[in-house]
Every structure is written in structure tokens, then in C-alpha cells.
PDB file of C-alpha atoms in Angstrom:
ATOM      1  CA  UNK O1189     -31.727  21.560 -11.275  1.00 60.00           C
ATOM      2  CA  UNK O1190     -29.252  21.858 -13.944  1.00 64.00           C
ATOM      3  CA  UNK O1191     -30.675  25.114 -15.266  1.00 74.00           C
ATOM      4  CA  UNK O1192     -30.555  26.591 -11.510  1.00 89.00           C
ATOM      5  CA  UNK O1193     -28.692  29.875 -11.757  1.00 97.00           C
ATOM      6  CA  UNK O1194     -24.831  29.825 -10.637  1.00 98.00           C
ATOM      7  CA  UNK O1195     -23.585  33.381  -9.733  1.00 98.00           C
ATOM      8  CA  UNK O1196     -20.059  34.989 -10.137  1.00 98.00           C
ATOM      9  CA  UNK O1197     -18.377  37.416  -7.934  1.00 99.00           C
ATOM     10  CA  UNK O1198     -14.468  38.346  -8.041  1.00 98.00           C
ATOM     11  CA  UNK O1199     -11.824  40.279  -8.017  1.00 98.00           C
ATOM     12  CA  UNK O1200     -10.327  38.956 -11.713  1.00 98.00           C
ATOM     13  CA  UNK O1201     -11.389  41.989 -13.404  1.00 96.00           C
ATOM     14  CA  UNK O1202     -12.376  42.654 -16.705  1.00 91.00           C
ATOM     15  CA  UNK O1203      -9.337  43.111 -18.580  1.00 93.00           C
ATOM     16  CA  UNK O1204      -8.317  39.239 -17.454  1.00 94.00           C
ATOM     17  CA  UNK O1205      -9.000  35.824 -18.680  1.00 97.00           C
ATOM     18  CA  UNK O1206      -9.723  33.910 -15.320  1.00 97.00           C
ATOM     19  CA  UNK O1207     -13.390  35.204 -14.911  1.00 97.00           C
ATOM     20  CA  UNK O1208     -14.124  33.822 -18.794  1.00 97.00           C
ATOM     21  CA  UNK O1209     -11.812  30.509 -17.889  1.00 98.00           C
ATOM     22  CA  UNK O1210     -14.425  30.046 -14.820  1.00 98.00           C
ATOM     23  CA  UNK O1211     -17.375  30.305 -16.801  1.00 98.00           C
ATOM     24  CA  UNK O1212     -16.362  28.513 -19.218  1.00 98.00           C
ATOM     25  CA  UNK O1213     -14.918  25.810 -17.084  1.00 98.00           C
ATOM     26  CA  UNK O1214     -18.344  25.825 -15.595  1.00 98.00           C
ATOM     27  CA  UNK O1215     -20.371  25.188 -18.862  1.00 97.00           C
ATOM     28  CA  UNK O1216     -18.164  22.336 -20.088  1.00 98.00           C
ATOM     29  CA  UNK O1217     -19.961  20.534 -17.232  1.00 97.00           C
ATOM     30  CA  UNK O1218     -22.820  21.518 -16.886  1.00 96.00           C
ATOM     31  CA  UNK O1219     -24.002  23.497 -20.509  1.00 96.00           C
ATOM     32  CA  UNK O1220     -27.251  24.430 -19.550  1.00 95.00           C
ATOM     33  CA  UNK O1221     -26.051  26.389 -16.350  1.00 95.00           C
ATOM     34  CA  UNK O1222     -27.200  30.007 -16.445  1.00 97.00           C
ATOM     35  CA  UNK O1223     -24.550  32.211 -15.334  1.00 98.00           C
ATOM     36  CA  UNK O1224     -24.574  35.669 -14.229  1.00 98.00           C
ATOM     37  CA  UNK O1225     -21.816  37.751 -13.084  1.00 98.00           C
ATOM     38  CA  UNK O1226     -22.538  39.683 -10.060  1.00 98.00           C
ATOM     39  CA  UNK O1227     -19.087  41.735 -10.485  1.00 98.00           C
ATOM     40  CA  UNK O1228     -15.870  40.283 -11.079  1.00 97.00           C
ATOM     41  CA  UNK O1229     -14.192  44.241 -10.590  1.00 97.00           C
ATOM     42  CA  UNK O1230     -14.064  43.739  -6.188  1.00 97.00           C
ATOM     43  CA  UNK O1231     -10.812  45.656  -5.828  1.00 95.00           C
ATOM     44  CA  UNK O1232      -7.686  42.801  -4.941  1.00 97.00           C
ATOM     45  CA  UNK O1233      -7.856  41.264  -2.446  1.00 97.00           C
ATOM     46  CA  UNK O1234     -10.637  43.342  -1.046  1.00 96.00           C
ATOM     47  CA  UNK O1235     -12.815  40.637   0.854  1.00 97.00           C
ATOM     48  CA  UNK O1236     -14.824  42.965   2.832  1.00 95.00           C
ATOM     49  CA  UNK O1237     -16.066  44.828  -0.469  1.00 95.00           C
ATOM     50  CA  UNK O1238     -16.534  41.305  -1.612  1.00 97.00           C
ATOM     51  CA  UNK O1239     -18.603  40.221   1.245  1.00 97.00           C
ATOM     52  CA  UNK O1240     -20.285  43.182   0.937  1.00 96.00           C
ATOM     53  CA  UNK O1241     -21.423  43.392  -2.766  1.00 97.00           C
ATOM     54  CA  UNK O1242     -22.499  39.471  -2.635  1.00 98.00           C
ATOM     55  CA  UNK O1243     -24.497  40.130   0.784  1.00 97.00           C
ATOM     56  CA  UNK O1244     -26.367  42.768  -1.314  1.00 96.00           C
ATOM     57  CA  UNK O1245     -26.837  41.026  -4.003  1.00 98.00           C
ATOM     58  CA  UNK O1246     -27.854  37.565  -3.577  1.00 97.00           C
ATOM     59  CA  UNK O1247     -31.077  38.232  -1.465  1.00 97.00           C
ATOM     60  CA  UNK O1248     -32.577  39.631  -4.500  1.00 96.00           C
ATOM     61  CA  UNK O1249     -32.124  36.781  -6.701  1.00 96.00           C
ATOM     62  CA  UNK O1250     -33.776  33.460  -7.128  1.00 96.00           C
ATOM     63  CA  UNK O1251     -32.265  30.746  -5.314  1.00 97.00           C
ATOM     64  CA  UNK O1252     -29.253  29.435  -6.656  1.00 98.00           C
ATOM     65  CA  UNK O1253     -25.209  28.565  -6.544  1.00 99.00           C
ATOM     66  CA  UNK O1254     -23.246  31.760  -5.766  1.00 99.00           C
ATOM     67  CA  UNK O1255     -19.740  31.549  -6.616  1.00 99.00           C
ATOM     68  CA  UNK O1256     -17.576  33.984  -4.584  1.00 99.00           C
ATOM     69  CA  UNK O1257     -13.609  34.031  -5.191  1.00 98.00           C
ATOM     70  CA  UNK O1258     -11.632  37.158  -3.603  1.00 98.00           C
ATOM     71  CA  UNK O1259      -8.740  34.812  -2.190  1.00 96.00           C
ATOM     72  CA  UNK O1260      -5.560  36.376  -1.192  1.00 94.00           C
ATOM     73  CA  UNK O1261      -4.486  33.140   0.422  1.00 91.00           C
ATOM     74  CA  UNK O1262      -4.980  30.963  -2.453  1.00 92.00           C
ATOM     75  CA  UNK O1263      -2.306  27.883  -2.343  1.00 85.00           C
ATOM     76  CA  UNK O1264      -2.327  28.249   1.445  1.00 91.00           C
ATOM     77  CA  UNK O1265      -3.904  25.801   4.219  1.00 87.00           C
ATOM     78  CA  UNK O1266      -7.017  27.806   3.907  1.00 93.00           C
ATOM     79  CA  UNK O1267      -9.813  25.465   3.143  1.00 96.00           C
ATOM     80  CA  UNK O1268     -12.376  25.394   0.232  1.00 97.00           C
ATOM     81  CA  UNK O1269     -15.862  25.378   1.563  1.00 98.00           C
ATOM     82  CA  UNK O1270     -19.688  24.934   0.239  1.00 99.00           C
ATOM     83  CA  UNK O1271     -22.357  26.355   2.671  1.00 99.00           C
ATOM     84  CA  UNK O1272     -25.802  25.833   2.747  1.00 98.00           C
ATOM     85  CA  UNK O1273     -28.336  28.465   3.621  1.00 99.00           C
ATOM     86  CA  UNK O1274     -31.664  28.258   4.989  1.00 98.00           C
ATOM     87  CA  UNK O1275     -33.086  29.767   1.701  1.00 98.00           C
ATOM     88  CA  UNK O1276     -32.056  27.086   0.001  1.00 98.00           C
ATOM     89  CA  UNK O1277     -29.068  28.790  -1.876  1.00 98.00           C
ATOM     90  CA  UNK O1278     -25.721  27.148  -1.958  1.00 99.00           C
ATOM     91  CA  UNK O1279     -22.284  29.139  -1.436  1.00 99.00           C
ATOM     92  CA  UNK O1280     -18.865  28.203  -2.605  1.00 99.00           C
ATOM     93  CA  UNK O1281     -15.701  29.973  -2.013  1.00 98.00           C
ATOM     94  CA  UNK O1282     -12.927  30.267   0.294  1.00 98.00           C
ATOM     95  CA  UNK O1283     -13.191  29.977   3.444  1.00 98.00           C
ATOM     96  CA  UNK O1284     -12.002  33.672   4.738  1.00 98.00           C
ATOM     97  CA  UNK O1285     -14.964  35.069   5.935  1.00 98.00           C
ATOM     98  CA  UNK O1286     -16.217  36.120   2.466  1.00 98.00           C
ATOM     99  CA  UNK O1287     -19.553  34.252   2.475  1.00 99.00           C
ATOM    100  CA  UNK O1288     -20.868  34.263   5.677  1.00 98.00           C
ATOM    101  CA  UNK O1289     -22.191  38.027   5.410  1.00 97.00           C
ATOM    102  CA  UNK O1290     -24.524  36.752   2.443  1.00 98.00           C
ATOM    103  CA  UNK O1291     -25.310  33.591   4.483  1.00 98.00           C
ATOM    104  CA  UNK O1292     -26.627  35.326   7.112  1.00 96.00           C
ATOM    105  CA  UNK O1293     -28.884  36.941   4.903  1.00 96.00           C
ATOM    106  CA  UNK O1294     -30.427  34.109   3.803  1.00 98.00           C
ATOM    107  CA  UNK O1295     -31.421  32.814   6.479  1.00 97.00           C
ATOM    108  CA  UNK O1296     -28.179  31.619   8.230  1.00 97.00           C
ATOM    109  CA  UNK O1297     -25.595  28.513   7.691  1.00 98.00           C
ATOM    110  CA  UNK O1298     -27.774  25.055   7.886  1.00 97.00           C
ATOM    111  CA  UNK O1299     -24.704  23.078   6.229  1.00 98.00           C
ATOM    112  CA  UNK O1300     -21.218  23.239   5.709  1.00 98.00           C
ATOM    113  CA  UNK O1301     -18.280  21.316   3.782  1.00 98.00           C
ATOM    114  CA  UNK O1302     -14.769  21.734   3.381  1.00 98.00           C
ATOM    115  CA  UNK O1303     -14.162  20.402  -0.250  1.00 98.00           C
ATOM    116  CA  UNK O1304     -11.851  17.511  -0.159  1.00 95.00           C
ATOM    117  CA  UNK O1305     -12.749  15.072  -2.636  1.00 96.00           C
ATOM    118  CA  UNK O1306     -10.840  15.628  -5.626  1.00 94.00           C
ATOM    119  CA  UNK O1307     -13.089  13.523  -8.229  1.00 96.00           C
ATOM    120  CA  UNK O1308     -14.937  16.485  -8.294  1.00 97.00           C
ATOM    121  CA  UNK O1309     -12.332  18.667  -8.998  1.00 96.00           C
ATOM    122  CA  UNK O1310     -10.415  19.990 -12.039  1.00 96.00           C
ATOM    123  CA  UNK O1311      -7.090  18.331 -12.134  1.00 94.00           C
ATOM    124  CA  UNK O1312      -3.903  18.367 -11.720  1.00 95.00           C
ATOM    125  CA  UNK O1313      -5.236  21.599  -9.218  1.00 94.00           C
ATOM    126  CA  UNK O1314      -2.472  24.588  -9.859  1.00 96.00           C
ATOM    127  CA  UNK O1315      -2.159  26.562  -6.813  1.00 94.00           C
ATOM    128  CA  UNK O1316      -2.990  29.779  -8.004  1.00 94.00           C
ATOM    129  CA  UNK O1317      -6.009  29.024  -9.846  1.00 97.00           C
ATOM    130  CA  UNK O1318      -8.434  27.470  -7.650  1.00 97.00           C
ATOM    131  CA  UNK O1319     -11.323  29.395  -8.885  1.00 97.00           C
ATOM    132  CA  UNK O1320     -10.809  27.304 -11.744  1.00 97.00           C
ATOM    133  CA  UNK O1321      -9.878  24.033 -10.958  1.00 98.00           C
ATOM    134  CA  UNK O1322     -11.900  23.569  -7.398  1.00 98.00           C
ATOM    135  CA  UNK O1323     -14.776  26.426  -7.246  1.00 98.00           C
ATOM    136  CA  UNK O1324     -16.129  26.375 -10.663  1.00 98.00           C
ATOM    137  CA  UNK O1325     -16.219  22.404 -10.709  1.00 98.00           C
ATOM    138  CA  UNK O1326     -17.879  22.391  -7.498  1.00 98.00           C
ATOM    139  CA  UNK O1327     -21.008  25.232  -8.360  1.00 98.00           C
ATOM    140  CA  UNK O1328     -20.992  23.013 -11.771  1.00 98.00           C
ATOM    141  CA  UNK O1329     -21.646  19.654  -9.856  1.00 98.00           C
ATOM    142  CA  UNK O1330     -24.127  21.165  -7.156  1.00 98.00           C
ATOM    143  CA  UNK O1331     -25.868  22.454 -10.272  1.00 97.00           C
ATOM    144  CA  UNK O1332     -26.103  18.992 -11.430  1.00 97.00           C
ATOM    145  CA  UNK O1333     -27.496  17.766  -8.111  1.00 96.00           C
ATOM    146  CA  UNK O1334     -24.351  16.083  -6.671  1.00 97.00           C
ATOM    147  CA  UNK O1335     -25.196  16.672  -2.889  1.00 97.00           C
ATOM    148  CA  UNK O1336     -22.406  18.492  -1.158  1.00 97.00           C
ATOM    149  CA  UNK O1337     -21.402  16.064   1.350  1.00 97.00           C
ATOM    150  CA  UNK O1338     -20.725  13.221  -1.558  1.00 97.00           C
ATOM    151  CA  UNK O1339     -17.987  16.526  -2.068  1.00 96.00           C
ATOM    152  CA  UNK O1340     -16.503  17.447   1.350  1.00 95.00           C
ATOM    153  CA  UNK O1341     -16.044  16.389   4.940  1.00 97.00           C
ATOM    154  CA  UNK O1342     -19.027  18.023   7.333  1.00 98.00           C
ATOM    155  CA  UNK O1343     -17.915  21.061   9.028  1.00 97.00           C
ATOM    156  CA  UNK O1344     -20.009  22.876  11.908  1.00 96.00           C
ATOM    157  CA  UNK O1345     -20.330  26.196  10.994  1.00 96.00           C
ATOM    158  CA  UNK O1346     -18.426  27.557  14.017  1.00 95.00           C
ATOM    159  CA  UNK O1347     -15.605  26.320  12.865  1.00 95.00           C
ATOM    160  CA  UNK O1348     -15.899  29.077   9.563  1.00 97.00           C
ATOM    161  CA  UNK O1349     -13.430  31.445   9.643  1.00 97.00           C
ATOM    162  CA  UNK O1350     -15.493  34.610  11.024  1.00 96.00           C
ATOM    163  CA  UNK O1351     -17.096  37.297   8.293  1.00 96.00           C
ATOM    164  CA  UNK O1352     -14.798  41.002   7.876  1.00 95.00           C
ATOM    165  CA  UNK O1353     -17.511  42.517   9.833  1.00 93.00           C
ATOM    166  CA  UNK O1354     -20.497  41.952  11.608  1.00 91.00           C
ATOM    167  CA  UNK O1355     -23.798  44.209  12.743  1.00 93.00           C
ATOM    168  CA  UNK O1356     -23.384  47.179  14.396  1.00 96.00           C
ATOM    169  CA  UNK O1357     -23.475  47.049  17.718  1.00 95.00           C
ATOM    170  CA  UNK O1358     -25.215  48.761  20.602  1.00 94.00           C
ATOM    171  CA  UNK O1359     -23.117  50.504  22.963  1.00 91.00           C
ATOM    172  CA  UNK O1360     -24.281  53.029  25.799  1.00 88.00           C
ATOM    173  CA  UNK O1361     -25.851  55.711  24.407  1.00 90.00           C
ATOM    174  CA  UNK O1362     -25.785  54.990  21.175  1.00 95.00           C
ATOM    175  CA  UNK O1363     -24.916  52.217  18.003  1.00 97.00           C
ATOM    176  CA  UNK O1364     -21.756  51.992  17.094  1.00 97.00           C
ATOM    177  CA  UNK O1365     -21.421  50.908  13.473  1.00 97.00           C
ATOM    178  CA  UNK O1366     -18.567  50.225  10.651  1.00 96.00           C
ATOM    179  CA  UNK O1367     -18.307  51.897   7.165  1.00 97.00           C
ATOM    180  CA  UNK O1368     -18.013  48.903   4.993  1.00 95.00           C
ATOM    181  CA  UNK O1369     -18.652  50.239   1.465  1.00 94.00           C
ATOM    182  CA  UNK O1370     -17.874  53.421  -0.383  1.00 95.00           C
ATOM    183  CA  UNK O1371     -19.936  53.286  -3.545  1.00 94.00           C
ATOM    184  CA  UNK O1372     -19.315  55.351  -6.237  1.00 94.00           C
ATOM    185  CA  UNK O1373     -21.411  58.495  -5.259  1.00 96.00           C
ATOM    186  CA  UNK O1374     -19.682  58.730  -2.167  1.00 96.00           C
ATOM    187  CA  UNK O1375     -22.373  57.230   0.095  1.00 97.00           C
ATOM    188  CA  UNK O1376     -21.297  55.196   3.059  1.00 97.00           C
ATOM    189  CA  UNK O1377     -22.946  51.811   3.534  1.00 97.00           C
ATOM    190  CA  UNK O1378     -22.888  50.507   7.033  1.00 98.00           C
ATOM    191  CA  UNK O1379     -23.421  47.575   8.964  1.00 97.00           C
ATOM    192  CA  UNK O1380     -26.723  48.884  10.206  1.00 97.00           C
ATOM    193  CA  UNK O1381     -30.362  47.828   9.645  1.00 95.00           C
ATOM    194  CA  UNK O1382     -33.089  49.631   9.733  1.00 96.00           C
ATOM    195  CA  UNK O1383     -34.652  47.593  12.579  1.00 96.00           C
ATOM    196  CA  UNK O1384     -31.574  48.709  14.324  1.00 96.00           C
ATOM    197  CA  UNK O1385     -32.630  52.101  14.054  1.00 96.00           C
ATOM    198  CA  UNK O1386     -36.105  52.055  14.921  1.00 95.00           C
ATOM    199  CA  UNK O1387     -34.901  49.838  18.083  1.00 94.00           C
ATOM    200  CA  UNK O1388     -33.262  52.628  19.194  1.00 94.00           C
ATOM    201  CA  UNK O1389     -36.189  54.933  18.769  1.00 94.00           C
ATOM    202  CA  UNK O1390     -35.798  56.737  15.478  1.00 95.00           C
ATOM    203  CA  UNK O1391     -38.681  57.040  13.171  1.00 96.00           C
ATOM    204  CA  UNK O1392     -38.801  58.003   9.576  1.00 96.00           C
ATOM    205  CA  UNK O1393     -38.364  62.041   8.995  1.00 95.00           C
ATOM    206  CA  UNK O1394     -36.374  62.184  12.461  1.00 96.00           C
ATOM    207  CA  UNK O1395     -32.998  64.064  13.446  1.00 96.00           C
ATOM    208  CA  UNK O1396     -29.934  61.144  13.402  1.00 97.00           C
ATOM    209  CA  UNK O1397     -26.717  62.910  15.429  1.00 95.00           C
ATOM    210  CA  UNK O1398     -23.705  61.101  14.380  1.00 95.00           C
ATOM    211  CA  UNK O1399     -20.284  61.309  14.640  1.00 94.00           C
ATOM    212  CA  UNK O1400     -17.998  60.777  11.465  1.00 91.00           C
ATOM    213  CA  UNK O1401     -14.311  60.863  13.009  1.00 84.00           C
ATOM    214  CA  UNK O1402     -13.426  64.214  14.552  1.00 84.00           C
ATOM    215  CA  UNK O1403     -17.232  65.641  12.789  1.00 83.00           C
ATOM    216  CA  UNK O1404     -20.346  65.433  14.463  1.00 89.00           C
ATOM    217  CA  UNK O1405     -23.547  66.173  12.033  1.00 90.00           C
ATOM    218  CA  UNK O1406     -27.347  65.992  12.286  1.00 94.00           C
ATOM    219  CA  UNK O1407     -28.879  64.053   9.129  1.00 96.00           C
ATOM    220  CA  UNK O1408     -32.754  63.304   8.853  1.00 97.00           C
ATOM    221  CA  UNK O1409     -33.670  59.631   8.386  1.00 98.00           C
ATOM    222  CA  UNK O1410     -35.335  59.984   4.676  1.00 98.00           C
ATOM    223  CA  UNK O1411     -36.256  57.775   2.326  1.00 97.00           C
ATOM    224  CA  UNK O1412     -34.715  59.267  -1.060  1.00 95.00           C
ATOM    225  CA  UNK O1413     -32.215  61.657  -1.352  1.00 96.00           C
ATOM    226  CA  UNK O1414     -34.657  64.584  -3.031  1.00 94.00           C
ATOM    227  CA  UNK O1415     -35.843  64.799   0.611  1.00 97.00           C
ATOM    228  CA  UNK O1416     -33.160  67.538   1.609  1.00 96.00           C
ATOM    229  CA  UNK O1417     -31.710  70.090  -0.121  1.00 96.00           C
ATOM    230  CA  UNK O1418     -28.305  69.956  -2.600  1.00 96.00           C
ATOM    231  CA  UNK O1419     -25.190  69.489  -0.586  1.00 95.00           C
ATOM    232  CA  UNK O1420     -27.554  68.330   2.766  1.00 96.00           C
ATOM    233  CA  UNK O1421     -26.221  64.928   4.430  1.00 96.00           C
ATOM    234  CA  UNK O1422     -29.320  62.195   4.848  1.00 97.00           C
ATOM    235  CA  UNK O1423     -29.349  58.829   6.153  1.00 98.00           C
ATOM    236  CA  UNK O1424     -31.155  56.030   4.466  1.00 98.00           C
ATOM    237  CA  UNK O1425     -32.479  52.302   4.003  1.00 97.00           C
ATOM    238  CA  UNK O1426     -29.826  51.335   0.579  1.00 96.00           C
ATOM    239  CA  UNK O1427     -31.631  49.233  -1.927  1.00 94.00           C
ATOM    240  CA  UNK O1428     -30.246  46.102  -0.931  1.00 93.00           C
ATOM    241  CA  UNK O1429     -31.524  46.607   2.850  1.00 94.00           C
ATOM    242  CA  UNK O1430     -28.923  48.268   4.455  1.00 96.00           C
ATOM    243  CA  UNK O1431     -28.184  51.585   6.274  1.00 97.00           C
ATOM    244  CA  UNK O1432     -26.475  54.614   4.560  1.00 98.00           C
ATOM    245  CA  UNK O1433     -24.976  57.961   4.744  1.00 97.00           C
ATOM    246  CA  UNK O1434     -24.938  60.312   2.053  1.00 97.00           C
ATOM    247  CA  UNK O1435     -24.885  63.898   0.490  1.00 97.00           C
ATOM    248  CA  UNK O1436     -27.330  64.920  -2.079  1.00 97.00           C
ATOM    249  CA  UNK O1437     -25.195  65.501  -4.872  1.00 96.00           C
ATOM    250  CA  UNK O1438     -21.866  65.499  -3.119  1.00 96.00           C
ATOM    251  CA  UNK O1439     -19.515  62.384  -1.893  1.00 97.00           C
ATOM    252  CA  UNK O1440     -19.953  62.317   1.707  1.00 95.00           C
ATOM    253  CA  UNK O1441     -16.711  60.474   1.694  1.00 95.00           C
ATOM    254  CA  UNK O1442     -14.486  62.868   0.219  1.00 95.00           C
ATOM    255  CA  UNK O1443     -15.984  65.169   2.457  1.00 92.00           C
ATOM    256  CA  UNK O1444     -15.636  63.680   5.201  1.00 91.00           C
ATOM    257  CA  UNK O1445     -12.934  61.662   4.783  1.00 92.00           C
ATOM    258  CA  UNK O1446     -14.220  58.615   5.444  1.00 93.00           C
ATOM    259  CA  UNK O1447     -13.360  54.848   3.992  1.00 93.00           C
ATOM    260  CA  UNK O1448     -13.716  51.247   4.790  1.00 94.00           C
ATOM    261  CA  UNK O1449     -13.353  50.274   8.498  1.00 94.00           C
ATOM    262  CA  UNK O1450     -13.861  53.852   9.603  1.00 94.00           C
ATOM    263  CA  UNK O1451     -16.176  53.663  12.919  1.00 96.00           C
ATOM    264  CA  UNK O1452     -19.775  55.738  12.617  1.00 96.00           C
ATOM    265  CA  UNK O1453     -21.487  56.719  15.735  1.00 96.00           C
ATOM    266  CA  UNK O1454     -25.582  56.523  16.086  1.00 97.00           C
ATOM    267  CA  UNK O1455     -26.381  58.697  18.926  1.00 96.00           C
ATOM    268  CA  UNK O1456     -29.449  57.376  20.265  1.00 91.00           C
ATOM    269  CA  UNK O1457     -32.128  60.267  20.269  1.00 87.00           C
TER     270      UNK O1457
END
């Protein structure tokens, strides 16, 4: 297992040493790790982009250690956890809510520790730095084949601090679902699934109504966004399996003003 692949995602940045300290904290246990950075640019403090970009991202990858750090309560009672999913993969971060998106989507929480044995850690632990000195250790050690419990104290996984968001939810009439990434381009991902759609009785090349705020617009369910014209709002299965809202060539959220947290309604055709 030593060569297993151990993952990075933060908000350190790019400009900053901690996401090279990490890495290389990580190597000078375990040298043959293979370590790929995810992204360490999540905006500060920004755990639901955080939760969001490693719930994307890890399904896609071979199994392996994902290290996740966006940690605005770093040096507080907050504990340190490990989590095991049903893939196989093993998560390590904070325990804010941050993982259990990416959990799910492998399959769900079978294990879970709150890291409290220190021989495993990088000492004397500074408060501030925990990505450093309890985090990277850990993913090293797991990497190694140190089982997580000879690391933590057994939690049951209701006990996890709950993730920043969860699926969209069906209300009367129609789903009821949260913006909770604005790429780039504009497009708004959602806490929708496409099962979640064809549940409620769309098909592929159908009329969505939805409301955006005060707006109310008709998009057809497509597959690719050369299936309407310039300037033409579609909704769409993302790459990484989610739902999403776009414009062709425009940013749906400048137009519509949309961000983070805003509420999108799926009327039900």
C-alpha cells in the first residue's frame, strides 16, 4: 500500500508554503507516496466549495487517501477525524462537514475515528498548522498500512458534524434544490442528480420550468451545451455527476444573480 495515491485539497493557495510543507511532510514518511493535488485554491474558509470540489473529484480516481483541509476552526475543540468509505477510500480532515459530501459518494461512512493518539502525529502540534502536524502524518501512516483505529478512538458516524448541504429535496410540486458551486463559466452546480430528475418525470430533450430568485425560465434538459442556441439557458448532467444550470456562452450567474446557497426551484412537469 505504500504507493496508494494520497490526495490534496485546500484552501492554502498557491502563492503559500503550507500546501508544499504538507507534501513534503508527507513524503518524509512515507517517500514512495504518490501525491496529487486536487486544488489547494478553495476560496478561505469556503468549506462548501471544498466539499464540493472533493465530492467531484474523488469518485473519479482510484481508491486512495484524500486529504481535505479547509479549517476555519483550526486550534478549536473541533476534532480531527479519518473516515472510511465503502469504496475502500480513506478520508482525513476536519471534522466540519467537509468530507461527508465525498463520503457519500463512495458509497457512504463504514468507519470513523477521531484522531487522538499523538505517536502518530507531528510534534510539538502548533495550533494553526494542523494540516501539517496531524493530517499529513495521518494520510502518511494509513498509506503505510497503520489501521486507523491503532490512530483514533471509534466514532459512529452520526456523531460527524453534518455536510454544508445535502440533496435536494422534494417538496410539493416540485424539487427544491441549493446552488452550491459557481464555476468559472458561470454555470450553477446543484445538489441535484439526475435520478432526481427523471423521478420526477423529466426525460432527456424535455422543458425544465425553474425559478432562479424573483426569475422564472424554461431550460431543456440537454446533454452538451451546443444543444441550444448562443445566449439560451440549458440544464445538464456536470461531468462529475451532478445537475447544472447554464448559458451557452454567457454566465448564468451574473445574469441571474445567483451564488452559493441561493435556492433553485424544479417545477415538476
Amino acid at each position: 500500500m505504500s504507493d496508494v495515491i494520497i490526495t490534496l485539497t485546500t484552501d492554502f493557495g498557491r502563492r503559500e508554503e503550507w500546501a508544499g510543507i504538507v507534501r513534503g511532510v508527507i513524503l518524509s514518511i512515507n517517500p514512495a507516496a504518490r501525491l496529487v493535488d486536487i486544488s489547494n485554491d478553495i476560496p478561505p474558509f469556503d468549506i462548501s466549495k471544498g466539499a464540493y470540489v472533493l465530492a467531484a473529484a474523488v469518485p473519479q480516481m482510484m481508491i486512495g487517501i484524500h486529504l481535505a483541509v479547509v479549517d476555519p476552526g483550526v486550534g478549536s475543540g473541533r476534532r480531527a477525524v479519518v473516515l472510511k468509505a465503502a469504496r475502500g477510500d480513506y478520508l482525513v480532515g476536519p471534522d466540519n462537514g467537509l468530507l461527508l459530501p465525498a463520503v457519500e459518494r463512495l458509497g457512504g461512512a463504514e468507519e470513523a475515528y477521531s484522531l487522538d493518539n499523538q505517536e502518530f502525529f507531528r510534534t510539538p502540534v502548533h495550533p494553526t498548522f494542523h494540516a501539517r502536524d496531524i493530517f499529513g502524518p495521518v494520510a502518511a501512516h494509513l498509506s503505510l498500512a497503520v489501521a486507523p483505529r491503532e490512530m483514533g478512538s471509534a466514532l459512529d458516524v452520526s456523531e460527524l458534524v453534518p455536510a454544508p448541504w445535502d440533496r435536494a429535496r422534494l417538496g410539493e410540486g416540485a424539487l427544491y434544490a441549493t446552488v452550491i458551486d459557481v464555476d468559472r463559466f458561470g454555470s450553477l452546480r446543484l445538489n441535484a442528480y439526475p435520478e432526481q430528475m427523471t423521478n420526477i418525470g423529466y426525460r432527456m430533450g424535455d422543458k425544465v420550468m425553474l425559478g432562479i430568485g424573483e426569475e422564472e425560465l424554461k431550460a431543456p434538459l440537454v446533454s452538451t451545451f451546443a444543444e441550444v442556441e448562443a445566449g439560451k439557458p440549458l440544464i445538464y448532467e456536470d461531468s462529475s455527476g451532478f445537475m447544472a444550470l447554464a448559458m451557452n456562452g454567457v454566465s448564468l450567474a451574473e445574469w441571474s444573480g445567483a451564488q452559493p446557497g441561493q435556492i433553485i426551484i424544479i417545477y415538476t412537469p
